[in-house]
Structure formats: structure tokens, C-alpha cells
CSV table of C-alpha atoms and ligand atoms in Angstrom, one decimal:
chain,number,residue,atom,x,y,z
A,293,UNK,CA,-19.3,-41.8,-6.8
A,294,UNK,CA,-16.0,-42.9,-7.0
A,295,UNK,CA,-13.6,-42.1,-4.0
A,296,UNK,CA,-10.2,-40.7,-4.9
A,297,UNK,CA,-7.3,-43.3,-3.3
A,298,UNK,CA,-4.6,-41.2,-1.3
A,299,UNK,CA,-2.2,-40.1,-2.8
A,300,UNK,CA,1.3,-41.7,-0.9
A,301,UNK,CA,4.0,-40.2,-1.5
A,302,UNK,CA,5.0,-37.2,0.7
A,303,UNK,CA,4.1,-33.6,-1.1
A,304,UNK,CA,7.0,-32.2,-2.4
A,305,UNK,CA,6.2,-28.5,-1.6
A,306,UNK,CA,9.0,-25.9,-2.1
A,307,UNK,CA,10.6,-25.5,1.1
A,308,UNK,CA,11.1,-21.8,0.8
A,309,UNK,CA,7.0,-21.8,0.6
A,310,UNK,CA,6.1,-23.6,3.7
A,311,UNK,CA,9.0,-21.3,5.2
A,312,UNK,CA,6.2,-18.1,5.3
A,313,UNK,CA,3.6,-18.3,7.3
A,314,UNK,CA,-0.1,-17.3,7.0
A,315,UNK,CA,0.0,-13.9,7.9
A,316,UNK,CA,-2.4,-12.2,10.3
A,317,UNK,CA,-3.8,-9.9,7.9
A,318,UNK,CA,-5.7,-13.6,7.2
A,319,UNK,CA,-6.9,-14.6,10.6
A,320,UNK,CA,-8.3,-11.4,11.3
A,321,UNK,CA,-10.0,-11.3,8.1
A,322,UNK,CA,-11.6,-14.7,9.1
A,323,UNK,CA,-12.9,-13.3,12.3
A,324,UNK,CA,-14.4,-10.0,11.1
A,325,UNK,CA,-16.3,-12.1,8.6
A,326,UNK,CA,-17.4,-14.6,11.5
A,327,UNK,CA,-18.1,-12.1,13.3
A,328,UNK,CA,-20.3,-10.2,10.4
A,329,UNK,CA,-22.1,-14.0,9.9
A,330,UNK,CA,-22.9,-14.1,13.2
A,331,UNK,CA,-25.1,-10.4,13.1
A,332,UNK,CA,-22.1,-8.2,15.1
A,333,UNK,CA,-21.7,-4.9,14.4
A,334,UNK,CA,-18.0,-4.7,13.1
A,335,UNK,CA,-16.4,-1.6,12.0
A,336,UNK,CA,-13.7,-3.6,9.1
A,337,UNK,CA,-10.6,-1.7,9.5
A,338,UNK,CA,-8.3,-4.0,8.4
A,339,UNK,CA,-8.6,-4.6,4.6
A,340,UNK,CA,-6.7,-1.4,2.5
A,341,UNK,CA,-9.4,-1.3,-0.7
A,342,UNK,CA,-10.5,2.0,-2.0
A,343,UNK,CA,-14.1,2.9,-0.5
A,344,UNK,CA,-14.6,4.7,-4.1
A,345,UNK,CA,-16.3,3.4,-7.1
A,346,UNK,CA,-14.1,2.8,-10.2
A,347,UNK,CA,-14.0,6.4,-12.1
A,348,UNK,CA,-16.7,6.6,-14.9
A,349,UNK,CA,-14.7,7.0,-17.8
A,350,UNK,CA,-12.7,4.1,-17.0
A,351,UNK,CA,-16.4,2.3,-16.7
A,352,UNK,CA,-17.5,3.3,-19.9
A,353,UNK,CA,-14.2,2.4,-21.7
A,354,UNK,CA,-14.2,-0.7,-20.2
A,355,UNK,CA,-17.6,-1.4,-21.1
A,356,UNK,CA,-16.9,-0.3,-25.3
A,357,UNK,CA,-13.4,-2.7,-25.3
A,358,UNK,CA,-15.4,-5.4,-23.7
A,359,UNK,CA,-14.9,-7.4,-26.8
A,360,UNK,CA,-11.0,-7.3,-27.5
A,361,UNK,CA,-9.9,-10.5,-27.3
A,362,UNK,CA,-6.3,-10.8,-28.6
A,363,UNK,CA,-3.3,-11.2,-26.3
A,364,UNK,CA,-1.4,-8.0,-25.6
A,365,UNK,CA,2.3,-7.3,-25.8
A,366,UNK,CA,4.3,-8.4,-23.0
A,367,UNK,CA,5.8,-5.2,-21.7
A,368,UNK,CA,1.9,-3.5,-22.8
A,369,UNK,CA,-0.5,-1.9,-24.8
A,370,UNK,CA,1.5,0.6,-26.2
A,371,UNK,CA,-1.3,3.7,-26.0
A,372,UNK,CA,-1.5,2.9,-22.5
A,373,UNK,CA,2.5,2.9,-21.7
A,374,UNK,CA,2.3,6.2,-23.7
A,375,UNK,CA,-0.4,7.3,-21.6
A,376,UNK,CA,1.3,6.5,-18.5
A,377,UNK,CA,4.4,7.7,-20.0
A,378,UNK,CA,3.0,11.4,-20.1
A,379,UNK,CA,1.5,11.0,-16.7
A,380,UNK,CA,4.7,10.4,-14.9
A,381,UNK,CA,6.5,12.9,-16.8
A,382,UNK,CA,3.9,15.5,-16.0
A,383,UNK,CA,3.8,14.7,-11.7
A,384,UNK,CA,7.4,14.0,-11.7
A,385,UNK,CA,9.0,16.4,-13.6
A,386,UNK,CA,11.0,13.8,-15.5
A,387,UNK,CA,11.6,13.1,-18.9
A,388,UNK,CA,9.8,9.2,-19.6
A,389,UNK,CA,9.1,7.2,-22.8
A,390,UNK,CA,6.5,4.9,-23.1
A,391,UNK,CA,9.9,2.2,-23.8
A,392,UNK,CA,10.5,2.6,-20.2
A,393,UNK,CA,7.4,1.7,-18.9
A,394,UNK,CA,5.9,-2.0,-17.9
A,395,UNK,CA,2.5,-2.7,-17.2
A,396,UNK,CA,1.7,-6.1,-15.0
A,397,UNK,CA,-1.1,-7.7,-13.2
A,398,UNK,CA,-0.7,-5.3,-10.2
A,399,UNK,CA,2.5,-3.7,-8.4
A,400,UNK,CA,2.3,-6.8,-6.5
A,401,UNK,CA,3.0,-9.1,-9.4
A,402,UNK,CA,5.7,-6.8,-10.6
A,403,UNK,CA,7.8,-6.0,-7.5
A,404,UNK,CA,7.7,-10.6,-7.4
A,405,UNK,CA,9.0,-10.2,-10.5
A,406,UNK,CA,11.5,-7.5,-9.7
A,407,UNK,CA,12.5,-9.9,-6.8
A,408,UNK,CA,12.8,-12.6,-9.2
A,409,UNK,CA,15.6,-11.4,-11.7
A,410,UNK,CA,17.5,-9.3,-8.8
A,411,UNK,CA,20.5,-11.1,-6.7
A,412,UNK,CA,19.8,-8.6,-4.1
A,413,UNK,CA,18.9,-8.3,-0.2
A,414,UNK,CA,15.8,-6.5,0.7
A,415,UNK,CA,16.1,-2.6,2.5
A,416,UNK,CA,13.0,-1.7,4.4
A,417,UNK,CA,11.9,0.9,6.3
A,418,UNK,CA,9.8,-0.4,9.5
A,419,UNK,CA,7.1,-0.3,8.8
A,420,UNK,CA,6.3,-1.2,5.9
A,421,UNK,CA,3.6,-2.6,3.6
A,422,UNK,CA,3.0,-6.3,4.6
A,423,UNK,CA,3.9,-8.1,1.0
A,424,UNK,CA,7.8,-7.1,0.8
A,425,UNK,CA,9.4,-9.0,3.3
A,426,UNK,CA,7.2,-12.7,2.1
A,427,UNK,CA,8.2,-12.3,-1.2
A,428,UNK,CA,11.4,-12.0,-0.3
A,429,UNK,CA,11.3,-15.0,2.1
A,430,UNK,CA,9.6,-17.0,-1.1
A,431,UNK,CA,12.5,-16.2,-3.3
A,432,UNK,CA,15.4,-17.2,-0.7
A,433,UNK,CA,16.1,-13.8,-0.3
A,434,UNK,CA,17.2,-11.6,2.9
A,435,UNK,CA,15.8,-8.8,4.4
A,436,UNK,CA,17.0,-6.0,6.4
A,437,UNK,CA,14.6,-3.6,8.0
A,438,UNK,CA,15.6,-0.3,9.1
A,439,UNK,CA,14.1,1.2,12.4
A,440,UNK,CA,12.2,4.4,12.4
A,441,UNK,CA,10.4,5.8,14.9
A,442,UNK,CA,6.8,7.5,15.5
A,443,UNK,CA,9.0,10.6,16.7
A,444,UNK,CA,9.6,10.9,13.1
A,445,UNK,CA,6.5,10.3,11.9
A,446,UNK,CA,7.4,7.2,10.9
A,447,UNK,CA,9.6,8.0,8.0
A,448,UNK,CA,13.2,6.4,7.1
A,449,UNK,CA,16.4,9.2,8.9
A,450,UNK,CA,18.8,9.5,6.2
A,451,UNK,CA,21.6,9.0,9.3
A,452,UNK,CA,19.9,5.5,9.5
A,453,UNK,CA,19.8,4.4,6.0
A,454,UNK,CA,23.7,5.8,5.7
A,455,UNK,CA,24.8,4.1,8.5
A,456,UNK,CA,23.5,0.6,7.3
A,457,UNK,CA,25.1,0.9,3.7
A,458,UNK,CA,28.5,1.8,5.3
A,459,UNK,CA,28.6,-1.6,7.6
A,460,UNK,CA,27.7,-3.7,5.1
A,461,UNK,CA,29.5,-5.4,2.3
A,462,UNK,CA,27.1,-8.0,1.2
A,463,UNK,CA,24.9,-8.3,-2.1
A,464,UNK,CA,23.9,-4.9,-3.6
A,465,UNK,CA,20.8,-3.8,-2.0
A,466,UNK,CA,17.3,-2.9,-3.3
A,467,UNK,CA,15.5,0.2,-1.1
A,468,UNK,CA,11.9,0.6,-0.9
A,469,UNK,CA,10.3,3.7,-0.3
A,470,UNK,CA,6.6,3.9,0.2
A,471,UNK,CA,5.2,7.4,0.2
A,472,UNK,CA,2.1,8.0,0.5
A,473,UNK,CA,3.3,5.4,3.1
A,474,UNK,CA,1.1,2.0,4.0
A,475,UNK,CA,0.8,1.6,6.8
A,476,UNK,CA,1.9,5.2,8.7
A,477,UNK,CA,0.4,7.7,6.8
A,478,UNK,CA,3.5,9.6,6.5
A,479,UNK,CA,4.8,11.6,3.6
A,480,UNK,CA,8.2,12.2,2.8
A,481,UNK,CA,8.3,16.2,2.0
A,482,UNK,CA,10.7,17.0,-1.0
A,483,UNK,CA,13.9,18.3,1.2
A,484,UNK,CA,13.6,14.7,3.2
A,485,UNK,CA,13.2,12.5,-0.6
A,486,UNK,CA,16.5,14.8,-1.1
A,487,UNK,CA,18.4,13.9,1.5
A,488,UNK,CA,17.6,10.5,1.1
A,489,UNK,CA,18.1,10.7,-2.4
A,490,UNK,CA,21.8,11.8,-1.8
A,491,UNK,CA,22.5,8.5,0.8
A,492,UNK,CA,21.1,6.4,-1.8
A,493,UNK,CA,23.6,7.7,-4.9
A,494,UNK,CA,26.7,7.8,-2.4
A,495,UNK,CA,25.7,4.3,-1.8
A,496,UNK,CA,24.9,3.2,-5.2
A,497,UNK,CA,21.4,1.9,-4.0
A,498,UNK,CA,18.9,0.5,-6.3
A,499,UNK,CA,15.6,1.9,-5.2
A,500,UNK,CA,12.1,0.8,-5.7
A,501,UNK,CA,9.8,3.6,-5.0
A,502,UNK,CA,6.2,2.5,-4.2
A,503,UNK,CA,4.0,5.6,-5.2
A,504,UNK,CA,0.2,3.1,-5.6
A,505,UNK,CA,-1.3,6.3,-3.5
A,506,UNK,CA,0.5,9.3,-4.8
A,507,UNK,CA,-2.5,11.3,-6.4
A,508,UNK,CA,-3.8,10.6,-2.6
A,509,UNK,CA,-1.5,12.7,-1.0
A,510,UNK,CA,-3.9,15.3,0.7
A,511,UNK,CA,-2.1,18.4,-0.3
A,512,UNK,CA,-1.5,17.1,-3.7
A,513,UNK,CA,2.0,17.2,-3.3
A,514,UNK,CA,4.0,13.9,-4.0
A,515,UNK,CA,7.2,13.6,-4.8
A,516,UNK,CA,9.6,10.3,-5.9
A,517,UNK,CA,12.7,10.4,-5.6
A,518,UNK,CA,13.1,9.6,-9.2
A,519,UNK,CA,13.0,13.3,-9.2
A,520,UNK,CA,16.2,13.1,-7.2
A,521,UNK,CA,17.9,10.2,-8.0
A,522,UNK,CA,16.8,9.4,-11.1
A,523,UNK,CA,19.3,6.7,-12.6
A,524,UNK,CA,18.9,4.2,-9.8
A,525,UNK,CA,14.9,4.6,-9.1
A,526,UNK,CA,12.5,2.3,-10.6
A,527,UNK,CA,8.6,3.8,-10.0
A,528,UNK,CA,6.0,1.8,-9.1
A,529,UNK,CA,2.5,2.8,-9.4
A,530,UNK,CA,-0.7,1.7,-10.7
A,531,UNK,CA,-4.9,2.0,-10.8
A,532,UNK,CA,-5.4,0.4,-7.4
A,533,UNK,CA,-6.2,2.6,-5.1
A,534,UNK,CA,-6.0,6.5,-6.2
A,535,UNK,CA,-8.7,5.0,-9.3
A,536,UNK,CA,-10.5,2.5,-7.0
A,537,UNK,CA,-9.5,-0.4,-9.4
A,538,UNK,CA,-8.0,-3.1,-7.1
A,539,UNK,CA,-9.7,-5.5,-8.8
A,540,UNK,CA,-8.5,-4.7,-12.4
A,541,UNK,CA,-5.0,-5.6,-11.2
A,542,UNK,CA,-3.4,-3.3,-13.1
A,543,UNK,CA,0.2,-1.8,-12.2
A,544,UNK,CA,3.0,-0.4,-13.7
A,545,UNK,CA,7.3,0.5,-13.7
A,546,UNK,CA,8.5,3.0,-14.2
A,547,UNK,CA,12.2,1.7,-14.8
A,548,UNK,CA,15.3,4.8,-16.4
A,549,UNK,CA,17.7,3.6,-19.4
A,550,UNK,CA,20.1,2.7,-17.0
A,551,UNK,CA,18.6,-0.3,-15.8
A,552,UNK,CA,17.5,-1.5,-19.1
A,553,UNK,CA,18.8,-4.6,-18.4
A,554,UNK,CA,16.4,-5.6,-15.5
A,555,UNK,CA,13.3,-4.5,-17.4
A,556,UNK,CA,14.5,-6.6,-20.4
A,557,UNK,CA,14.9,-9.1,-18.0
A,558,UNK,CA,11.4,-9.1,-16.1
A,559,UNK,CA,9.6,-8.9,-19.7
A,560,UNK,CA,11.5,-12.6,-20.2
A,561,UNK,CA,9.5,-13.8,-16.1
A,562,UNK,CA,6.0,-11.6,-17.4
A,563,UNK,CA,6.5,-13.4,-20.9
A,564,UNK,CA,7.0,-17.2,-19.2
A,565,UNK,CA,4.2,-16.4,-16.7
A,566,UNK,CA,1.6,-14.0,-17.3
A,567,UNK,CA,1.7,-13.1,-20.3
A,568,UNK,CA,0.6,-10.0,-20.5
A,569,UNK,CA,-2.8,-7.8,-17.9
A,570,UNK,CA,-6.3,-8.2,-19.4
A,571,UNK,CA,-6.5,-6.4,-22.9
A,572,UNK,CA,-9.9,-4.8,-22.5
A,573,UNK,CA,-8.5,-3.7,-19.1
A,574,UNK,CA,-5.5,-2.4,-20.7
A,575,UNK,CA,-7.4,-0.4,-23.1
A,576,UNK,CA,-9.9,1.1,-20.8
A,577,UNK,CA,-6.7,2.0,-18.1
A,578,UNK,CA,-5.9,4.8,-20.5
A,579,UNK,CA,-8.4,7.0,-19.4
A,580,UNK,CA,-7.0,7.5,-15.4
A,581,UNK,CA,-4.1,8.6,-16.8
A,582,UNK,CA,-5.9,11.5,-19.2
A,583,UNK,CA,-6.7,14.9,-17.6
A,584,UNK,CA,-10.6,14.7,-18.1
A,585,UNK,CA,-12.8,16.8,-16.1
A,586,UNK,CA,-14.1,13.5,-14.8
A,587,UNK,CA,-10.7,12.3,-14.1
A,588,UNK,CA,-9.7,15.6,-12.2
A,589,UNK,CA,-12.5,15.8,-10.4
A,590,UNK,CA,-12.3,12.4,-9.0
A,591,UNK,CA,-9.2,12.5,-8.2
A,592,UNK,CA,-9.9,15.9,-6.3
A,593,UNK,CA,-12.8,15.0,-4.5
A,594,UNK,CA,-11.7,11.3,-3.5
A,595,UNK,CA,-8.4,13.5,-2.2
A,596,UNK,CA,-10.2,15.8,-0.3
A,597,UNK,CA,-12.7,13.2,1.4
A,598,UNK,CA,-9.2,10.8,2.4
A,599,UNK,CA,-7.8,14.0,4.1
A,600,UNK,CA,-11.1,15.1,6.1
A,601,UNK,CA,-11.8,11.2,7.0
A,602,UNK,CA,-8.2,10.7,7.8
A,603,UNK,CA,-7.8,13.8,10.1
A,604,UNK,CA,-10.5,13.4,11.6
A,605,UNK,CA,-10.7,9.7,12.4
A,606,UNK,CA,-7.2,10.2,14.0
A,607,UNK,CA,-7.6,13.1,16.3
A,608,UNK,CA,-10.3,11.1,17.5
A,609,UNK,CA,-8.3,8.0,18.2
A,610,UNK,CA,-5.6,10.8,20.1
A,611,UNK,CA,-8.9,12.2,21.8
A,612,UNK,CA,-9.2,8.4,22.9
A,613,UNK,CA,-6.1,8.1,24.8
A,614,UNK,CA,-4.0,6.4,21.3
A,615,UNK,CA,-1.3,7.8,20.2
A,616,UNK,CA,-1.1,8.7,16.4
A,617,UNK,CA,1.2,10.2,14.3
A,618,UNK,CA,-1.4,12.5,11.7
A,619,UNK,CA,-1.7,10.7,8.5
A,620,UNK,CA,-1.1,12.9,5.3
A,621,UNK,CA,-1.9,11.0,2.0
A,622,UNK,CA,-3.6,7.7,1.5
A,623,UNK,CA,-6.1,5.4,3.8
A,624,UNK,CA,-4.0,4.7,6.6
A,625,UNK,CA,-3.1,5.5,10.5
A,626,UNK,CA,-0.8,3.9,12.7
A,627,UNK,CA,-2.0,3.2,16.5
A,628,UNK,CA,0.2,3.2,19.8
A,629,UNK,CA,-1.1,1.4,22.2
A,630,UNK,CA,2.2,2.2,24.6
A,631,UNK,CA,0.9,4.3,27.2
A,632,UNK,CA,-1.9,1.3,28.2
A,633,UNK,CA,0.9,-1.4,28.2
A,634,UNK,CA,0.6,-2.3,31.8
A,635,UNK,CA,-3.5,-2.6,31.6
A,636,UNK,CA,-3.3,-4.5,28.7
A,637,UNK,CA,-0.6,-6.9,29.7
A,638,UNK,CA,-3.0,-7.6,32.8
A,639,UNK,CA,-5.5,-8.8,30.4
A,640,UNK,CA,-3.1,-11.1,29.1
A,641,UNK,CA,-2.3,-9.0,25.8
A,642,UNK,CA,1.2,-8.7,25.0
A,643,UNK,CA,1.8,-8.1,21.5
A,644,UNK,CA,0.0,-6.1,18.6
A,645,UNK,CA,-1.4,-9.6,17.0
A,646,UNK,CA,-3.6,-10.2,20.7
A,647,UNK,CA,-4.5,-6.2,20.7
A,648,UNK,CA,-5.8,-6.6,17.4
A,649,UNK,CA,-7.7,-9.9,18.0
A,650,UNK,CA,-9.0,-9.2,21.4
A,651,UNK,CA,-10.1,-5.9,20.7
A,652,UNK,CA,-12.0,-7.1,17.7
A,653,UNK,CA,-13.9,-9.4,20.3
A,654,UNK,CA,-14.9,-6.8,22.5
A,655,UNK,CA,-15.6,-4.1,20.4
A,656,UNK,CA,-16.0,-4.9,17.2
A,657,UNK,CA,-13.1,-3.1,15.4
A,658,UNK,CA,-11.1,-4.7,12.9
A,659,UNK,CA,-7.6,-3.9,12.6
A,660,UNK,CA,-4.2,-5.4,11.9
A,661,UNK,CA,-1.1,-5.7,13.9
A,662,UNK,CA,1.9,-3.4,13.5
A,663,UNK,CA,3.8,-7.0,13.2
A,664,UNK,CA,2.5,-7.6,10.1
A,665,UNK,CA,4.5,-4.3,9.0
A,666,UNK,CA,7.7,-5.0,10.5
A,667,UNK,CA,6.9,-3.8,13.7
A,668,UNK,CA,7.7,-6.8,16.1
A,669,UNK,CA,6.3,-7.1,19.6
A,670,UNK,CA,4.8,-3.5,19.5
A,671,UNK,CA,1.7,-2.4,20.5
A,672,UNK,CA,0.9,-0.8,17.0
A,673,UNK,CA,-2.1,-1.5,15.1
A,674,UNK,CA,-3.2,-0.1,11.5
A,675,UNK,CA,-6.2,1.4,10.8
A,676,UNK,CA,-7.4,1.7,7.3
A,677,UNK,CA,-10.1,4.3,7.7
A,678,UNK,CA,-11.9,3.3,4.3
A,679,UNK,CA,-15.4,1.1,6.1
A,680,UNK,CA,-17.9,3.8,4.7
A,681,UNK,CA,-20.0,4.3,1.5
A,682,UNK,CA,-17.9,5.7,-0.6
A,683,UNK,CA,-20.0,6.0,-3.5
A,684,UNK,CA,-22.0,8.5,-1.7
A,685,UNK,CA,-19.2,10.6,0.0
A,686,UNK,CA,-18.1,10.8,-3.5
A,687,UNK,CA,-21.3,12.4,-4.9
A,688,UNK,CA,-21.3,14.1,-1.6
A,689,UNK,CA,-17.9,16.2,-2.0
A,690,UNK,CA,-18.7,16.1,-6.1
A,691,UNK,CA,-22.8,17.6,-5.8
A,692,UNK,CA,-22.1,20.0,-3.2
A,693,UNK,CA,-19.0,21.3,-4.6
A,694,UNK,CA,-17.5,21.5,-0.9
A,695,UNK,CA,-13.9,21.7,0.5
A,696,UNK,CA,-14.7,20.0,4.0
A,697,UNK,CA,-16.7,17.1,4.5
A,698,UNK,CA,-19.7,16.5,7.0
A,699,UNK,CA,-18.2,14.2,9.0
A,700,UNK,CA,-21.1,14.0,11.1
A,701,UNK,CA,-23.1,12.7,7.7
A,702,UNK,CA,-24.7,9.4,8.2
A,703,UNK,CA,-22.5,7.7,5.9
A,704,UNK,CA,-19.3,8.2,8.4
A,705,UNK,CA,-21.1,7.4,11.6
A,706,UNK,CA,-20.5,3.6,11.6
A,707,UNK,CA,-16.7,4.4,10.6
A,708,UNK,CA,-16.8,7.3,13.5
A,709,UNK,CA,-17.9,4.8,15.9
A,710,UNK,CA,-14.5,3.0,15.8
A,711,UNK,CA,-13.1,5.5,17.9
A,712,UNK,CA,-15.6,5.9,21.0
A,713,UNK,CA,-15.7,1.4,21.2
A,714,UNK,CA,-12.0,1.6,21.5
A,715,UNK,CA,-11.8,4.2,24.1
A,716,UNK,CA,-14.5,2.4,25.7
A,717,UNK,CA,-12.8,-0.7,25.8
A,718,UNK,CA,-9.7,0.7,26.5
A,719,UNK,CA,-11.0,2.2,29.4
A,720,UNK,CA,-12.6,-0.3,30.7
A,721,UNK,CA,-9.2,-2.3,31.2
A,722,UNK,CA,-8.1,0.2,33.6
B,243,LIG,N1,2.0,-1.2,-2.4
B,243,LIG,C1,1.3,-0.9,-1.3
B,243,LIG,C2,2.0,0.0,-0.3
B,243,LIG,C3,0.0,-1.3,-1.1
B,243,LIG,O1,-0.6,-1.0,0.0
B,243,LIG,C4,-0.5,-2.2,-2.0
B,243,LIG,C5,-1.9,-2.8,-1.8
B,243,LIG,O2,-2.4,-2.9,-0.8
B,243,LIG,C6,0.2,-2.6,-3.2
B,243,LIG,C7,1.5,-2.0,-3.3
B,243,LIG,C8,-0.3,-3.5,-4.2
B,243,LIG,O3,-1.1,-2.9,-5.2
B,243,LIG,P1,-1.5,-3.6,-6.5
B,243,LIG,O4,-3.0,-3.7,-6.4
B,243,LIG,O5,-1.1,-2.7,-7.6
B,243,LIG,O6,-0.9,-4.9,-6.6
């Protein structure tokens, strides 16, 4: 075989790019899986997937448009945008057209691409989910978090966000709200999206509002604040998590008529980069977004399972001696490892990124560090409660017809574990 000759000259990579690091959410990743190689018992808490299968009439539809071939439209199959269209004007109260809706490869792709074609600094909550921030370090833009605090359940004070806007008088600012929020739990009731709403039109915010769990509130009860603040909302939501379809990368905007002018302008990025999301995926999208029996009960079931898991897994952690605020919608719970600073700095662990590593070492729980979230030095980790089998809690809640899960059943007992190894360990710092 040949060997290929070096190649000399010095790579020319974009400096922004080597600018963001590798984030932690990677190296922990690495070690679970080392860990799992090796034969260890480990209990993965770090990676947000759904635990649920893909819903069955999304299955079969996918199956029957297996052999659609052609490119799609740009901004989207049009049945589907009509579909989604309906959805959003049902949940939200609002009235959308399928004109105002863009489908992309994920909300991931999409809020790059709403990055992209906006001269804009960043507004985040801390914390927040762990993608923002990076992209806006790979476009050159700036990012300014806002603190909240576990007091208030994690959620962004309307005092807070106010008080930002009137010291500065930069760039025009784009606002993201997450709620069902990754990585706290939290969600913001309809009198807080309100008041927020009202800081955000005074101040002529643009606001992205992440919504990728919002049929996984546990009382069914999400709200955007589109509903609120319509004109200057853009809605982001998709078939990732509340459908179990990660892997389809499917997502979609929600964007009003008056910001036309950005949509126009991220269908000219989708139509120089991606083109447009898988057609047969397209096609076989439309049925999360119909009211089936299938659908509904999914939906239900997958909700109802979340909130017993997530209830239960943190009053356990609290019962462990870790402080956490109760989560109410999604897969997530925030840790606060505060009151066993001094025992953990005597082991040598300082920050969230040690916590998360050394505990994964002695105890075989994965999780990831609040940093990762815009949480700094703290000793926060997140715990997405999702390592169980969720095919069968599914068939579970859907067979038995139940409102409260067994969560003694033998399919939670290696996620229930988590809690006991970390009090364990924890304890045996002291
Ligand atoms: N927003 C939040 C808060 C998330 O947690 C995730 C995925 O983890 C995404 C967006 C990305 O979702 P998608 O699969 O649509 O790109």
C-alpha cells in the first residue's frame, strides 16, 4: 500500500472553530462507555434521548413512504407544515398558517441557522441547554447569560431580564426560553410567561422559544409565550423527544408575519446547505402531529410515566442528602451538591466537571456538569432520568390502563439504583 506523504502546510481551520472546546457532555460520554466495555455497572444519566420507542403510526407511515425519493421544498412538505400548522394553533391558542412554518434537520440545525442570518447577541437564562452558547461562539457571536437561582426553581425573574435590557445598548438581542426547561425541569406557569412576555415587548426582544418537550409537561399544561407576545416570538419545536424521534432529526419554526424577513432569509442558509429533511421522513412526520387514538395515547402515557419517574427519582435524590428543585415536564433534574462542599473539596473535587467524573468512578452514575449549562464553578449536576426500558413502561402504563406507575417494577430498578450509590458515596466522603 501506498503511504500518503504529509501534507505541509499548516491547516487553515476557522479560528472561531478551534475557539470552542470539546464539551464535557463528550468526555463523560467516553467514560460511561469505557466504563460499560469494561463489564461496570453504570447507571447512563447523562445523554437526554427519549427512553420511548418511535410512536406506531409514525412507524408504519414511515415504512409505506420508504420509497419517495424526490427532493422536498426547502421551507417543507407542505401537508406536513399544514399539519404542524394546525398543531400549534390548537396547543397555543394562536392563529398559524402552514406559510409560517419551516421544517429543518432538527431544532438544532435551525436555531444554527437562526444564529446565522441574525446580527444579534445571545440572552440566556442560566442554565440552559448546552448547544446555545457554542453556536454562538462558532458564529463570532456574544452571549449574555442571565442568573437565576434554584430558589426560583430555576426559572428567568422578570426583574432580571428587565434590568439587563435597560443597561444595555448594544446589538438587538435574541431571548431564549426553554420550557419544559433542559436542564432544570422547571416550567414557566402562564402568569410567569406573562410577565415575561410584557419585559420582552417593552424591550422589543426577539425571542426564541424552545418548546422540543412541551407535550411532556406532566400536567399537560404548556404554554409559549407566543401566546403572549406573539409578534416577536419565533417557536421552536419538533419530533425529538415528546415522539421519541431523535434520530429522524426532524424540527420545526414557528416564525409570525412580522419577521417574515428572517424566515425568508434562513430558507436562502437551508437552501445553500441542506437542502431540505429526509422526504420519506417528512411524509411519515405527519402523523405526530394528528389526534389519533395512537397518537393521544402515547403522548398520555409517555407523559404520565416522565412525571412518576421524574418525581420520584428526585425525592429520592432529596432523601439522599441532594438538593433538588422538583422537575415538572420533560427528562430532566438539576443536582446541588452545596451542602457537601467542604467533604467534597477534601477529596480534591472543586467543580461540577470533577463531581461528575469522580462520582462516575466510584459509583457508577453518569451525569453531566451544571457547567456545561451555564452554571460555572457550581456544584450542580444534571440528571436525565431516561436509563430504563422504555418500551416496556410504555406497554406498562398503555396495558394496564394505570395513572401511577410501579416504580418498584423491574424495569426502574437499575435507574432507582442511582439514588442509593450516590448517597452512598456521598456519605462515605464524610
Ligand atoms: N433544545 C433542547 C432544550 C434540547 O434538549 C435538545 C436536545 O437535546 C434540542 C433543542 C435539540 O433537539 P433536536 O433533536 O430537534 O435538534
Amino acid at each position: 500500500m501506498n503511504s500518503v506523504p504529509d501534507f505541509k502546510p499548516s491547516l487553515p481551520i476557522n479560528q472561531l472553530v478551534l475557539n470552542v472546546p470539546r464539551s464535557a457532555t463528550l468526555a463523560i460520554n467516553e467514560t460511561s462507555k469505557q466504563l460499560l466495555l469494561e463489564g461496570e455497572d453504570v447507571v447512563k444519566l447523562g445523554l437526554g434521548q427519549s427512553p420511548f420507542p418511535v410512536p406506531k403510526p409514525m412507524v408504519e407511515a414511515l415504512k409505506a413512504y420508504a420509497s419517495t425519493k424526490d427532493y422536498m421544498a426547502v421551507q417543507g412538505y407542505l401537508p406536513l407544515r399544514e399539519a404542524i400548522a394546525g398543531f400549534i394553533s390548537n396547543t397555543e391558542q394562536l392563529d398559524v398558517d402552514a406559510s409560517q412554518v419551516l421544517i429543518g434537520p432538527g431544532s438544532k440545525e435551525l436555531f444554527f441557522g437562526l444564529q446565522m442570518v441574525l446580527d444579534c447577541d445571545l440572552l440566556l437564562p442560566a442554565p440552559s441547554w448546552v448547544s446555545y452558547q457554542p453556536q454562538a461562539n462558532l458564529l463570532g457571536r456574544r452571549t449574555t447569560w442571565l442568573p437565576c437561582s434554584s430558589d426560583e426553581n430555576w426559572k428567568l425573574n422578570p426583574a432580571t431580564l428587565d434590568t439587563h435590557c435597560q443597561q444595555h445598548n448594544g446589538k438587538p438581542q435574541l431571548l431564549v426560553l426553554n420550557t419544559p426547561n433542559n436542564p432544570s425541569g422547571a416550567c414557566y406557569s402562564d402568569s410567569e410567561i406573562q410577565a415575561l412576555a410584557d419585559v420582552a415587548r417593552r424591550h422589543e426582544l426577539l425571542v426564541l422559544s424552545d418548546e422540543i418537550y412541551s407535550e411532556l409537561h406532566f400536567q399537560g399544561q404548556h404554554v409559549s409565550i407566543a401566546r403572549y407576545y406573539p409578534e416577536g416570538t419565533i417557536i421552536s419545536n419538533g419530533i425529538s423527544k415528546w415522539a421519541g424521534a431523535g434520530g429522524w432529526r426532524l424540527g420545526f419554526f414557528v416564525v409570525p408575519e412580522t419577521l417574515r424577513p428572517i424566515l425568508e432569509a434562513m430558507i436562502v442558509v437551508a437552501s445553500e446547505t441542506y437542502t431540505s429533511v429526509s422526504a420519506p421522513v417528512q411524509m411519515a412526520a405527519i402523523s405526530a402531529f394528528e389526534d389519533s387514538t395512537d397518537m393521544l395515547d402515547y403522548i398520555h402515557a409517555s407523559r404520565q410515566a416522565m412525571r412518576d419517574i421524574g418525581l420520584g427519582f428526585s425525592s429520592q435524590l432529596q432523601a439522599q442528602g441532594v438538593r433538588c428543585v422538583t422537575p415538572q415536564g420533560g427528562f430532566y433534574a438539576l443536582g446541588e451538591f452545596e451542602s457537601h462542599r467542604e467533604a467534597l473539596l477534601r477529596h480534591g473535587i472543586t467543580d461540577g466537571y470533577q463531581l461528575s467524573r469522580r462520582m462516575l468512578e466510584a459509583t457508577g452514575v453518569a451525569a453531566l456538569p451544571g457547567s456545561d449549562f451555564g452554571l460555572g464553578q457550581s456544584l450542580t449536576l444534571r440528571f436525565a432520568y431516561v436509563d430504563f426500558d422504555g418500551q416496556s413502561v410504555l406497554q406498562q402504563m398503555l396495558s394496564a390502563g394505570t395513572e401511577k406507575l410501579d416504580l418498584d417494577s423491574s424495569f426502574l430498578r437499575h435507574l432507582f439504583s442511582a439514588p442509593q450509590r450516590i448517597g452512598d458515596w456521598l456519605r462515605s466522603l464524610e
